[in-house]
Coordinates of C-alpha atoms and ligand atoms in Angstrom, one line a residue:
Chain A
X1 CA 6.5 11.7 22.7
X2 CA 3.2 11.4 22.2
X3 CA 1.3 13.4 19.9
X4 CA -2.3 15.0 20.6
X5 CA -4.2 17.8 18.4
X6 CA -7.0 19.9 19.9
X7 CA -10.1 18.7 18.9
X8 CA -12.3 22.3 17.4
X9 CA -14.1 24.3 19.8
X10 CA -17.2 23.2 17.8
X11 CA -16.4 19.9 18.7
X12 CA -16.1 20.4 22.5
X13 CA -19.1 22.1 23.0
X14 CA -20.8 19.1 21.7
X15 CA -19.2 16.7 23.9
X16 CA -20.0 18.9 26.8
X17 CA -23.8 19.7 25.6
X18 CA -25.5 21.6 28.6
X19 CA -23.3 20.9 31.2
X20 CA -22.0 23.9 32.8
X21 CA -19.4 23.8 35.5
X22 CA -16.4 22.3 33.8
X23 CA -13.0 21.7 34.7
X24 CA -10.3 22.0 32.4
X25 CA -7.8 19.4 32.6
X26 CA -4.4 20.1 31.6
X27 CA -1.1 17.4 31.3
X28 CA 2.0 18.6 31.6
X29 CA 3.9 16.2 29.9
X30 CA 3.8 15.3 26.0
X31 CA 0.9 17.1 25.1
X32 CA 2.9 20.4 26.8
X33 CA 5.9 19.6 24.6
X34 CA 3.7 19.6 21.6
X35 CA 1.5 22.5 22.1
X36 CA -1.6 20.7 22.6
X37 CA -3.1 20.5 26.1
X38 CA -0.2 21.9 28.4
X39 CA -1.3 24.8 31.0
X40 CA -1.6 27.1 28.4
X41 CA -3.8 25.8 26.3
X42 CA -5.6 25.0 29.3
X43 CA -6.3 28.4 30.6
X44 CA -6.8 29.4 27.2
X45 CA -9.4 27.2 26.9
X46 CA -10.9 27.6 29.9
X47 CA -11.1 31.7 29.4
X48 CA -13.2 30.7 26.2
X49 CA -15.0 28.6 27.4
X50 CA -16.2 31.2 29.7
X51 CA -16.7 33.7 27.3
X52 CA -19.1 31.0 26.5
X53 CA -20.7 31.4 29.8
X54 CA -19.6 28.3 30.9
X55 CA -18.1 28.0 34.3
X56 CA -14.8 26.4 33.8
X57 CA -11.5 26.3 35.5
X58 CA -8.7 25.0 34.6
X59 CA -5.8 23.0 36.3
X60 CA -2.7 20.9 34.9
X61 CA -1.1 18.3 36.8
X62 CA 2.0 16.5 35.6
X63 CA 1.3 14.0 34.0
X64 CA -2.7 12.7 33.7
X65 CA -1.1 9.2 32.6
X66 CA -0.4 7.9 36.5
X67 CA -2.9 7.8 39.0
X68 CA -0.6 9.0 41.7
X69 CA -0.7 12.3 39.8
X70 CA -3.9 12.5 39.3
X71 CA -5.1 11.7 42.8
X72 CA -4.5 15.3 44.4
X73 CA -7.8 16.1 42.2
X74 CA -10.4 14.7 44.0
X75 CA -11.3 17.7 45.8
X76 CA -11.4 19.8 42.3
X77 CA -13.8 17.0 41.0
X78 CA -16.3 17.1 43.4
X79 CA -17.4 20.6 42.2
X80 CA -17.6 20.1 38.8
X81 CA -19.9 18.6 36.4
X82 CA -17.8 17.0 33.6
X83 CA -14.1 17.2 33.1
X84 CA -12.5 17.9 29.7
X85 CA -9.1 16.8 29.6
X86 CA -6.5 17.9 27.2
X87 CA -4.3 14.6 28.1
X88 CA -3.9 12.1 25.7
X89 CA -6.4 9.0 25.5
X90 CA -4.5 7.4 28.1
X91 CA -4.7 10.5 30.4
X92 CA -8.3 10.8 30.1
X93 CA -9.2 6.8 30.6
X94 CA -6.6 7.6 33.7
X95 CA -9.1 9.7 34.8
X96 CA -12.6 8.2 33.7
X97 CA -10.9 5.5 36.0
X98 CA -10.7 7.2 39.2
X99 CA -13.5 9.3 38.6
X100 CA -16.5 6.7 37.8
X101 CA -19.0 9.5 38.1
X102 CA -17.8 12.3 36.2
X103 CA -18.2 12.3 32.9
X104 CA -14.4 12.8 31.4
X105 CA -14.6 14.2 27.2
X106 CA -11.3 14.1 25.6
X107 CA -10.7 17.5 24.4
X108 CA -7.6 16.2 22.4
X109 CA -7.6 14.0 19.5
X110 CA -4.5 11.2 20.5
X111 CA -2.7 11.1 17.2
X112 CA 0.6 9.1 16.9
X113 CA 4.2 8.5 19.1
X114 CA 6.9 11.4 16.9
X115 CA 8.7 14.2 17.5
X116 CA 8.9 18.0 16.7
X117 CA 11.2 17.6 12.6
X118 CA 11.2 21.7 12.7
X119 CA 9.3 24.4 14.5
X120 CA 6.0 23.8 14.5
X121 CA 5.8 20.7 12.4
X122 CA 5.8 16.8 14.5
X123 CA 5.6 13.6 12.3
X124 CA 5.1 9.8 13.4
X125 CA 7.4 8.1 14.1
X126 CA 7.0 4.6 15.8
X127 CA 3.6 2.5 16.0
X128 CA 4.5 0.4 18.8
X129 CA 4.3 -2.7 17.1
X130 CA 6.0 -4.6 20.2
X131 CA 9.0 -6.4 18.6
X132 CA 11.4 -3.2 17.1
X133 CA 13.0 -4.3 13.9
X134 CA 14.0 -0.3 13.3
X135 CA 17.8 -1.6 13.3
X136 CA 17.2 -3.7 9.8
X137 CA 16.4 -0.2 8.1
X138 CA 19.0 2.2 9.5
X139 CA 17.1 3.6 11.8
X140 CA 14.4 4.4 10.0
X141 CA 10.7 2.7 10.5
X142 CA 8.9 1.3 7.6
X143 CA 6.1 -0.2 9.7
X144 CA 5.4 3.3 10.4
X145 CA 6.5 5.6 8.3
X146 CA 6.0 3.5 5.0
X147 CA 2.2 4.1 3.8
X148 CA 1.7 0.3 3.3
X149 CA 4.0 -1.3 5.7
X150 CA 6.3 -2.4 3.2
X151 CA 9.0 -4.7 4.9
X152 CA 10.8 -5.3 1.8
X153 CA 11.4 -2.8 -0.5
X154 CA 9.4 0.7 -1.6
X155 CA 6.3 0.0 -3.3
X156 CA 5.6 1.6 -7.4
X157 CA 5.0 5.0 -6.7
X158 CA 7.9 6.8 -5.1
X159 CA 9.1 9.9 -6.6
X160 CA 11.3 12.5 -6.1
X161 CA 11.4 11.0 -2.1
X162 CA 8.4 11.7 -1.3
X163 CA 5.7 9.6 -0.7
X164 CA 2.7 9.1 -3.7
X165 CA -0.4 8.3 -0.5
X166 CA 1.4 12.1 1.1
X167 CA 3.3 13.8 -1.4
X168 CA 4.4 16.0 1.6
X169 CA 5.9 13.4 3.5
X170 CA 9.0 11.3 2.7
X171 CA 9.4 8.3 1.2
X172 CA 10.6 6.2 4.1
X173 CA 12.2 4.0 2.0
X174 CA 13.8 6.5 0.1
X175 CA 15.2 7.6 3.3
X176 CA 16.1 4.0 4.3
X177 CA 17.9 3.5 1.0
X178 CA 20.0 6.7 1.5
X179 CA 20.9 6.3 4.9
X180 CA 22.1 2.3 4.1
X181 CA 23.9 3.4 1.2
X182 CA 26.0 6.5 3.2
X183 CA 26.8 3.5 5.8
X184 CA 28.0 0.8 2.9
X185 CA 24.8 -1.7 3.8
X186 CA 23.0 -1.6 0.9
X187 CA 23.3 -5.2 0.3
X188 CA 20.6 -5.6 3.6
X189 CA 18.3 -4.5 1.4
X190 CA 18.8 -7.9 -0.7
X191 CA 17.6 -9.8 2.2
X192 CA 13.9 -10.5 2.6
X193 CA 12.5 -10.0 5.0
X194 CA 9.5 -12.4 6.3
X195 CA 6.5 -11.6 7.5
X196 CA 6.4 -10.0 10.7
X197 CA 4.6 -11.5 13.6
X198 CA 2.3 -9.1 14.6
X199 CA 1.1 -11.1 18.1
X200 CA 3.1 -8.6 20.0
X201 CA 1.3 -5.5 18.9
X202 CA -2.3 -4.3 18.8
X203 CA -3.6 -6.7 16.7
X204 CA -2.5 -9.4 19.3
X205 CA -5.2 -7.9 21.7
X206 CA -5.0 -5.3 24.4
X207 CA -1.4 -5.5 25.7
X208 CA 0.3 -5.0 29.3
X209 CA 4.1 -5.4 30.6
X210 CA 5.2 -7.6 33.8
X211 CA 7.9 -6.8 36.0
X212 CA 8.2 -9.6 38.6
X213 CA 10.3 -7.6 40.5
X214 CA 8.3 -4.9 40.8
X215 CA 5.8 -6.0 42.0
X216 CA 4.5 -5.7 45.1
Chain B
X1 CA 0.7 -25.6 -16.3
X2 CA -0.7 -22.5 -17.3
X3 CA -1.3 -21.4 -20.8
X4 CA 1.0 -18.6 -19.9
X5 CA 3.8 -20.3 -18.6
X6 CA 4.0 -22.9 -21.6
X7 CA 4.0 -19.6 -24.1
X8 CA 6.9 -18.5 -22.2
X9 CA 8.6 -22.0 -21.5
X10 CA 8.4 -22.2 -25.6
X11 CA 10.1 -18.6 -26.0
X12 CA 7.3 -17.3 -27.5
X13 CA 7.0 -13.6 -27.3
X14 CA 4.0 -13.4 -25.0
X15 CA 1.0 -11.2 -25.0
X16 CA -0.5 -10.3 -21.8
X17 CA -3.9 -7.7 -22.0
X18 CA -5.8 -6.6 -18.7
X19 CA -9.2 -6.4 -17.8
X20 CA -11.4 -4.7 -15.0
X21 CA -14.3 -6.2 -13.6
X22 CA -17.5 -3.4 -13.5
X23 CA -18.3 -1.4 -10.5
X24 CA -21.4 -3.6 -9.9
X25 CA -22.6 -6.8 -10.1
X26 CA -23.1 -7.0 -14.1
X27 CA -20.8 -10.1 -15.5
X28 CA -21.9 -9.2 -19.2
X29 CA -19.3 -6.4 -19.1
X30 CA -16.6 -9.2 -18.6
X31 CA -17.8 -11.2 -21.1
X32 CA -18.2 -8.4 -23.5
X33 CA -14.2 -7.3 -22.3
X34 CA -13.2 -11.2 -22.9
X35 CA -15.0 -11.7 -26.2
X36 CA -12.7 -8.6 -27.2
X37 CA -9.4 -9.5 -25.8
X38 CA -10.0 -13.4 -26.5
X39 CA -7.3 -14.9 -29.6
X40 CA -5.5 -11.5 -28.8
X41 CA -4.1 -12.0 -26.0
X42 CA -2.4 -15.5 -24.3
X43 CA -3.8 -14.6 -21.0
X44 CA -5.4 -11.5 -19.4
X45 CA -5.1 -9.7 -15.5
X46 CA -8.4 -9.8 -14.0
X47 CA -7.7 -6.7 -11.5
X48 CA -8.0 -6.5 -8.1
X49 CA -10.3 -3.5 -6.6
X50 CA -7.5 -1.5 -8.7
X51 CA -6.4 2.1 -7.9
X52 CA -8.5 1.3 -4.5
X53 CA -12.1 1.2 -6.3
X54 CA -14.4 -1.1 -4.9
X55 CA -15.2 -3.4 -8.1
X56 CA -16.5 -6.8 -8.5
X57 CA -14.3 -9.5 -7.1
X58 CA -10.9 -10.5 -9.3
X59 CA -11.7 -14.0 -8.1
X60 CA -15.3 -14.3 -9.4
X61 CA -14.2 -12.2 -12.3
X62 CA -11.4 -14.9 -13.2
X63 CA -14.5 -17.8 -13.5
X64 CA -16.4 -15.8 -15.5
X65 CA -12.9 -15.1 -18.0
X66 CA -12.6 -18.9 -17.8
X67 CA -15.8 -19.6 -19.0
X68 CA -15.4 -17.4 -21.9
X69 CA -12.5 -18.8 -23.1
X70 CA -9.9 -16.5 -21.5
X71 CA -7.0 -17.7 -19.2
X72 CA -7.0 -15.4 -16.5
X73 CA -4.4 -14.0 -14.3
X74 CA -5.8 -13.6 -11.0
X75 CA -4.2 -9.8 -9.4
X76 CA -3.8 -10.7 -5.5
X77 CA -3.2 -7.6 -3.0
X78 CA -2.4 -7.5 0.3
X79 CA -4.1 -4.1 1.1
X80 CA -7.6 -6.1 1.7
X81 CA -6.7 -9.7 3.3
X82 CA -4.4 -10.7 5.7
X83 CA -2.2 -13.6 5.5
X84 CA -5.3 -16.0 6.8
X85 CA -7.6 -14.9 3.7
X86 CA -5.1 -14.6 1.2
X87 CA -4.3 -18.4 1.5
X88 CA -7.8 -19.1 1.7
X89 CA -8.6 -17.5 -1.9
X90 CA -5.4 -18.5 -3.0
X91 CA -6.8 -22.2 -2.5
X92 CA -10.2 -21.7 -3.5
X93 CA -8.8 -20.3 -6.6
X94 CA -6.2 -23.0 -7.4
X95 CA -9.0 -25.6 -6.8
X96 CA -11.1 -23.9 -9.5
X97 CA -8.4 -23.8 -12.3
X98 CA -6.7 -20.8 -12.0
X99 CA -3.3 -20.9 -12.9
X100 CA -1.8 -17.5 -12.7
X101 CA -1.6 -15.4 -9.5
X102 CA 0.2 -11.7 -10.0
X103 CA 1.0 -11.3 -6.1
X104 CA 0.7 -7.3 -5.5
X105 CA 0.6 -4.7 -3.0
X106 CA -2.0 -2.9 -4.0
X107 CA -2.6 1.4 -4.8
X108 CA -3.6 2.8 -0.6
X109 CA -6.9 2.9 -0.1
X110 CA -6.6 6.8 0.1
X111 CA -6.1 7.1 -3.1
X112 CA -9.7 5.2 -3.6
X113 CA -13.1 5.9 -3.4
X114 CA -13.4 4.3 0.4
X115 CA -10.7 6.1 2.2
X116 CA -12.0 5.8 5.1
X117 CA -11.3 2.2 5.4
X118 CA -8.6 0.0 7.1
X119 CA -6.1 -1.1 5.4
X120 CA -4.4 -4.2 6.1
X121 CA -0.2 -4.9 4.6
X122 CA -0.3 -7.8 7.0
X123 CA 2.4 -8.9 4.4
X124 CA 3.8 -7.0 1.1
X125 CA 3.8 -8.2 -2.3
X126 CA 7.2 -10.1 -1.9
X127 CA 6.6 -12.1 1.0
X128 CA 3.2 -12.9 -0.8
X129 CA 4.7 -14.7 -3.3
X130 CA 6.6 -16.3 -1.1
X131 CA 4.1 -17.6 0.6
X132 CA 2.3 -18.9 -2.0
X133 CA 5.6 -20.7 -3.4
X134 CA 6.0 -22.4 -0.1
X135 CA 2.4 -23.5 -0.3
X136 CA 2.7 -25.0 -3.7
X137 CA 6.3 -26.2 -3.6
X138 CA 6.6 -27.4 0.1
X139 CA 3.1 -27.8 0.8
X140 CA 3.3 -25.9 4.1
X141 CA 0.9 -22.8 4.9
X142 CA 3.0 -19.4 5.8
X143 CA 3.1 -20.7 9.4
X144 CA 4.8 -23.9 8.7
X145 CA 2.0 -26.7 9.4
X146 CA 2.1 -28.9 6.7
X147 CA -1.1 -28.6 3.8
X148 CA -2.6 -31.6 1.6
X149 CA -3.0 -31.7 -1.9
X150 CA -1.4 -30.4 -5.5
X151 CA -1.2 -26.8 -6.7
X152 CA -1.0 -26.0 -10.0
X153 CA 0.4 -22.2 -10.3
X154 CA 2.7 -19.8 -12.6
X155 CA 3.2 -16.8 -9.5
X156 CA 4.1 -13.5 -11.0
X157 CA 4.7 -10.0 -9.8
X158 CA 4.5 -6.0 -10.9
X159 CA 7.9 -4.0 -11.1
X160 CA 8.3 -0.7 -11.8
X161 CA 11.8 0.4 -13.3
X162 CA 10.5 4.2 -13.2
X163 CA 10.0 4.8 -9.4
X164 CA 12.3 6.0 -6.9
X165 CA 14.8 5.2 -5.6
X166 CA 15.7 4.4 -9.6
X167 CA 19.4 2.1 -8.7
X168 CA 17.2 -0.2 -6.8
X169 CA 14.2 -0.7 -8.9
X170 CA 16.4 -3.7 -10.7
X171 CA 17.6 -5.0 -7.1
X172 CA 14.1 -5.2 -5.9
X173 CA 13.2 -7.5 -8.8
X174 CA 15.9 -9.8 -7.9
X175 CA 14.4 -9.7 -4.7
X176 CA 11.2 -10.6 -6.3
X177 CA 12.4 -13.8 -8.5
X178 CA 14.4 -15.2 -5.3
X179 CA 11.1 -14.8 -3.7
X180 CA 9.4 -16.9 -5.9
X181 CA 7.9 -14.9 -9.1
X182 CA 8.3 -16.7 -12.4
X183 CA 7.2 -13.5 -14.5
X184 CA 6.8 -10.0 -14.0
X185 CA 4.4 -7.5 -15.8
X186 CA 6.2 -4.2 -15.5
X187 CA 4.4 -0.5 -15.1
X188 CA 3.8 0.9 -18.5
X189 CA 7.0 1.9 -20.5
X190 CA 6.6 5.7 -21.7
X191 CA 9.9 6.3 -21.6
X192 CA 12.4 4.1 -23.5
X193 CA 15.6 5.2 -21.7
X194 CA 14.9 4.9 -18.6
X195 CA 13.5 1.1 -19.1
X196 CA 16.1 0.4 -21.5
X197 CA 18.8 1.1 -18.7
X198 CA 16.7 -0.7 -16.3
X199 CA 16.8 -4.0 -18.7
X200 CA 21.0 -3.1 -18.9
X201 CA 20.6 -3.6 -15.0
X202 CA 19.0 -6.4 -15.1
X203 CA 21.0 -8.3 -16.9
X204 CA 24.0 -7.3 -15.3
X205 CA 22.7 -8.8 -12.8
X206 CA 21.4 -12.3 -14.8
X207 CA 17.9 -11.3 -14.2
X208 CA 16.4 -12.0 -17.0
X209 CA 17.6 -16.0 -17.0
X210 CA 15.3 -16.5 -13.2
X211 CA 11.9 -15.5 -15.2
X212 CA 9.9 -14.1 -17.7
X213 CA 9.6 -10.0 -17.9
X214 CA 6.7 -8.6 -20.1
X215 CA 6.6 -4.8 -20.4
X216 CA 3.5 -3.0 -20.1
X217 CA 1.8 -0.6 -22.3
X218 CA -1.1 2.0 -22.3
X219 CA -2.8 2.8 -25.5
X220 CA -3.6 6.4 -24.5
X221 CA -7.0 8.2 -26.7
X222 CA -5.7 11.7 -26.2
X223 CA -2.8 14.2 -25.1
X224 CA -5.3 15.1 -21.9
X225 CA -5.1 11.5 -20.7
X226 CA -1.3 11.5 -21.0
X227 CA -1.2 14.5 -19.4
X228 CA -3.6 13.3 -16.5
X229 CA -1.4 10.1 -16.4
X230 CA 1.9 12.2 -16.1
X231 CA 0.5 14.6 -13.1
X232 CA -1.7 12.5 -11.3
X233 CA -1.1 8.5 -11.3
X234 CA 2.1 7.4 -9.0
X235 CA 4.5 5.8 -11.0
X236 CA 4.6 6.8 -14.5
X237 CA 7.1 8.5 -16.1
X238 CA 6.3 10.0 -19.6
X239 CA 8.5 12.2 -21.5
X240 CA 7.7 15.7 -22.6
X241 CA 8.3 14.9 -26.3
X242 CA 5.5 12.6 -26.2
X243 CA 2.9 15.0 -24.2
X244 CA 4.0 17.0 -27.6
X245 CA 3.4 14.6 -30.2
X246 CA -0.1 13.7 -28.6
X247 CA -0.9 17.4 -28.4
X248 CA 0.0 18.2 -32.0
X249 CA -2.0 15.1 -33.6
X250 CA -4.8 15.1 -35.9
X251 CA -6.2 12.1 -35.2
X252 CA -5.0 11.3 -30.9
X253 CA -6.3 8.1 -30.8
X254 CA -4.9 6.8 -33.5
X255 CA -1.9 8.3 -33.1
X256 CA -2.2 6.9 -29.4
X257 CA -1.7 3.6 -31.2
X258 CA 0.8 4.2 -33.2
X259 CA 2.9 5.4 -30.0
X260 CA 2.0 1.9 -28.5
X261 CA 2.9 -0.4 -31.6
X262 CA 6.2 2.1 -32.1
X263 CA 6.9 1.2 -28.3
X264 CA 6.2 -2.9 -28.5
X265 CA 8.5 -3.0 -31.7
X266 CA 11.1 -1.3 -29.4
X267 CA 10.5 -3.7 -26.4
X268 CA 11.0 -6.4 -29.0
X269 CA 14.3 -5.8 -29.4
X270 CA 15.2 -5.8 -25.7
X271 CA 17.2 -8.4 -25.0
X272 CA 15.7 -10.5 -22.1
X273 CA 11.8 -8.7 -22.6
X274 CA 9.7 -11.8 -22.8
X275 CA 6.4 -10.1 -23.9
X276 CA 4.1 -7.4 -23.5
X277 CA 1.3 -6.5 -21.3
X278 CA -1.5 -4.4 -22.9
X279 CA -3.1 -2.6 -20.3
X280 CA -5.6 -0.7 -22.5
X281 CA -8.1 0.3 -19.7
X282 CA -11.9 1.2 -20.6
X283 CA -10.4 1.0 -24.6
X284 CA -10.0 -3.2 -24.6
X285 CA -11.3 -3.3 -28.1
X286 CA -8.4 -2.0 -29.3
X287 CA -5.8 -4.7 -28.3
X288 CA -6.6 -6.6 -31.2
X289 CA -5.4 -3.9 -33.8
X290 CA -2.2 -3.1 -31.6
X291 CA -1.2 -6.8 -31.6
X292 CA -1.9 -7.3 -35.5
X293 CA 0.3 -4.5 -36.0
X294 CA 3.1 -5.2 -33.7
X295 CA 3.5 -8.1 -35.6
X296 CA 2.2 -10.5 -32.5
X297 CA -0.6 -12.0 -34.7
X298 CA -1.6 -14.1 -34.2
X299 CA -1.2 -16.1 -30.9
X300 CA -0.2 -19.6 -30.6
X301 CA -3.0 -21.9 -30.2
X302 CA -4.0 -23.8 -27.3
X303 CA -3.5 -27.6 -28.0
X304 CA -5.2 -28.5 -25.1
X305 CA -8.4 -27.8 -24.0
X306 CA -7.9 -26.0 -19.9
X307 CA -11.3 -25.8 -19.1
X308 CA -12.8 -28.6 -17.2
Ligands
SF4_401 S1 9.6 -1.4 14.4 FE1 7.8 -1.3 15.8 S2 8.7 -0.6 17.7 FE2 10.3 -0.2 16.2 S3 10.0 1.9 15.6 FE3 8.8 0.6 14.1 S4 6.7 0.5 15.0 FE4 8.1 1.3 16.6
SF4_402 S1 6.0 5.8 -1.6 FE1 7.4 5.0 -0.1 S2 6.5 5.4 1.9 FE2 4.9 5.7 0.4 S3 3.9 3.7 0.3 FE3 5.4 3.7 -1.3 S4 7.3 2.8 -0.4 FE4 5.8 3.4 1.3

């Protein structure tokens, strides 16, 4: 899923500056799983933002990603000044879309694709770097979860597991190592690997997927 | 061929010392470094913006060791440059003379004093010095089209037998020769056992026959810089006992010396260590002394002249 934290409240009020009718955006998709900008955190923002002596209300539609969602709101939009959206960035360009007159702040800062590890705690876990090669690790992501990107090996300063740029994060190639080893593969690891062609992901330019038969 | 490489080739016990350029655009502090390293050493790293500190250039730094008289090792990391100004430098520098490339990945620029920056790892260390092998030996850039002209270059690599996870540290280096290294400086040996086993390792595996390994060394000045080495910089291991011995000296630095020459007469008797590498940062002047007494004094002579 993808990951958002909730920008501070110092922060917000900044964005919005002296606009005062605001509507609180809520998504209910990723950012609900992770805490972040569901319909509770929505109202509960909204209620502070009163206290404030704004006038905000707050609403949450399924998911802030696809237009058709977000299209029941054009009523709610005429009446407000300035929308702050706890989506992720792709909700809140969803609706800075539709809404070419309403200023949209992202009240969430996007941070990475992961899941929940334990209660309370998410980590990264893919960077979408358009052509998966997760297989050649045992399952395990080095692009991503590897400070440097390492393809080929772990780099001088892993101890104990965990990583030296985040000692409280694992060494993902301790982690690749271990789970290669329980399955016999070890001798992958002898393999290099070449440099990966990075045309398919971000730094090929802004990216977009086809399907012929779906289109109309 | 390098002044390195023909050291090695002859199966002399090599000497390797390390220098960092300044923190500004000074060159007298490499000449001043240079002047004290020079006849002590048979070639000496010119870092690259090490431990992510913005320095002056390892490239420009390498001309100025040149003119001094000092064969440089140029230190190459792929945290800065993709694969498109890597082999741009790389070609620069081959065209000026400089014979020796150590192909790194470089400390995260967290760890630095910009860590606010982008980072790069458009490649990693190995497939660096593969790329640079295929340049030299095939004449082809990394994407295949085919290149002009001769290159002249002894590619090594780092190694570090004391990170995790430990059973592949001597794997990765075979890794590293099949990739194309033809030396390896290693991270600095504190701790006997562990490298000893490492070298038992790497022989097992016949390592030591596809290139040249010098182990590195730190003169340290006191117990607190040990101690500061042990807690804080990724990658070193260094034994209690030691901590110890430092704490309970009269005299640290010299008995910071002592440690090192004690440690390069044990390397010395490692079966398939080629050499040393002195890394005595901000304390070059001392290289001198630790190489007279390991009994590395003094170093073969250049026959011819490199310089153009
Ligand atoms: S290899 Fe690429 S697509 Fe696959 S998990 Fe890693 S970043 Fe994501
Ligand atoms: S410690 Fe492990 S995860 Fe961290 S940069 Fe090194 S190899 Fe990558």
């Amino acid at each position: 899923m993808i990951i958002g934290e909730r920008k501070p409240v110092k922060e917000i009020l900044q964005l919005i500056g002296d606009r005062k009718k605001i509507l609180v955006l809520g998504c209910g998709t990723c950012v609900t799983v992770c805490l972040s900008g569901g319909e509770k955190e929505a109202k509960e923002l909204a209620s502070l933002l009163r206290i404030k002596k704004y006038q905000a209300s707050d609403y949450t539609v399924e998911r802030q990603c696809e237009p058709e969602f977000i299209r029941p709101l054009d009523y709610r939009l005429k009446e407000v000044e300035a929308v702050l959206s706890l989506a992720c960035g792709v909700g809140v360009q969803a609706l800075a879309d539709r809404y070419p007159r309403t200023p949209v702040f992202p009240g969430l800062n996007t941070t990475f694709l992961g899941m929940p590890v334990e209660q309370g705690r998410w980590e990264e876990r893919c960077g979408g770097c358009g052509q998966c090669i997760v297989h050649l690790f045992g399952g395990t992501c080095p692009v991503t979860r590897c400070a440097k990107s390492l393809l080929n090996g772990p780099c001088g300063g892993s101890k104990d597991g965990k990583c030296e740029v985040k000692p409280d994060r694992d060494c993902a190639w301790q982690l690749i190592y271990d789970r290669l080893k329980l399955q016999g593969r070890l001798d992958a690891l002898l393999e290099i690997q070449p440099p990966k062609d990075w045309s398919p992901s971000r730094h090929g330019g802004h990216r977009k997927m086809i399907r012929e038969d779906m289109l109309l | 061929m390098s002044w390195l490489q023909q050291v090695l080739e002859q199966g002399i016990f090599a000497v390797t010392a390390e220098a960092g350029p300044p923190k500004g655009p000074d060159i007298e502090v490499i000449r001043k470094k240079c002047a004290q390293l020079k006849g002590a050493a048979d070639a000496v790293n010119i870092t690259d913006n090490q431990t992510a500190i913005v320095r002056m250039s390892s490239f420009a730094s390498c001309l100025v060791a040149r003119e001094c008289g000092v064969e440089p090792v140029m230190q190459m990391v792929t945290r800065d440059r993709n694969r498109i100004a890597l082999q741009s430098d790389f070609l620069g520098a081959c065209a000026l003379g400089i014979q020796n490339i150590l192909c790194l990945t470089g400390d995260h620029q967290s760890l630095g004093n910009h860590p606010q920056a982008k980072n790069v790892y458009d490649i990693d260390s190995i497939q660096l010095l593969q790329m640079f092998r295929l340049m030299r030996d095939e004449k082809k850039f990394q994407n295949g089209e085919e290149m002009k002209g001769e290159i002249d270059v002894f590619l090594g690599a780092g190694e570090n037998p004391f990170a995790d996870p430990l059973e592949f540290r001597a794997l990765r280096l075979a890794k590293k020769f099949a990739a194309g290294a033809q030396f390896i400086q290693t991270q600095a040996v504190f701790d006997l056992e562990i490298f000893t086993h490492w070298m038992e390792e790497v022989r097992k595996l016949g390592l030591h026959q596809k290139g040249s390994i010098l182990a590195g060394v730190i003169p340290v000045k006191s117990a607190k810089a040990l101690r500061y080495m042990k807690n804080e910089v990724p990658g070193v291991v260094i034994p209690d006992v030691l901590v110890r011995r430092m704490e309970k000296a009269a005299d640290p630095k010299a008995e910071g010396v002592q440690v090192c020459v004690e440690t390069i007469e044990e390397l010395k008797k490692i079966e398939g260590v080629s050499g040393v590498h002195i890394m005595a940062i901000a304390w070059e002047s001392i290289v001198p002394e630790i190489v007279r007494r390991s009994g590395l004094y003094p170093r073969p002579i250049k026959s011819e002249v490199t310089s153009p």
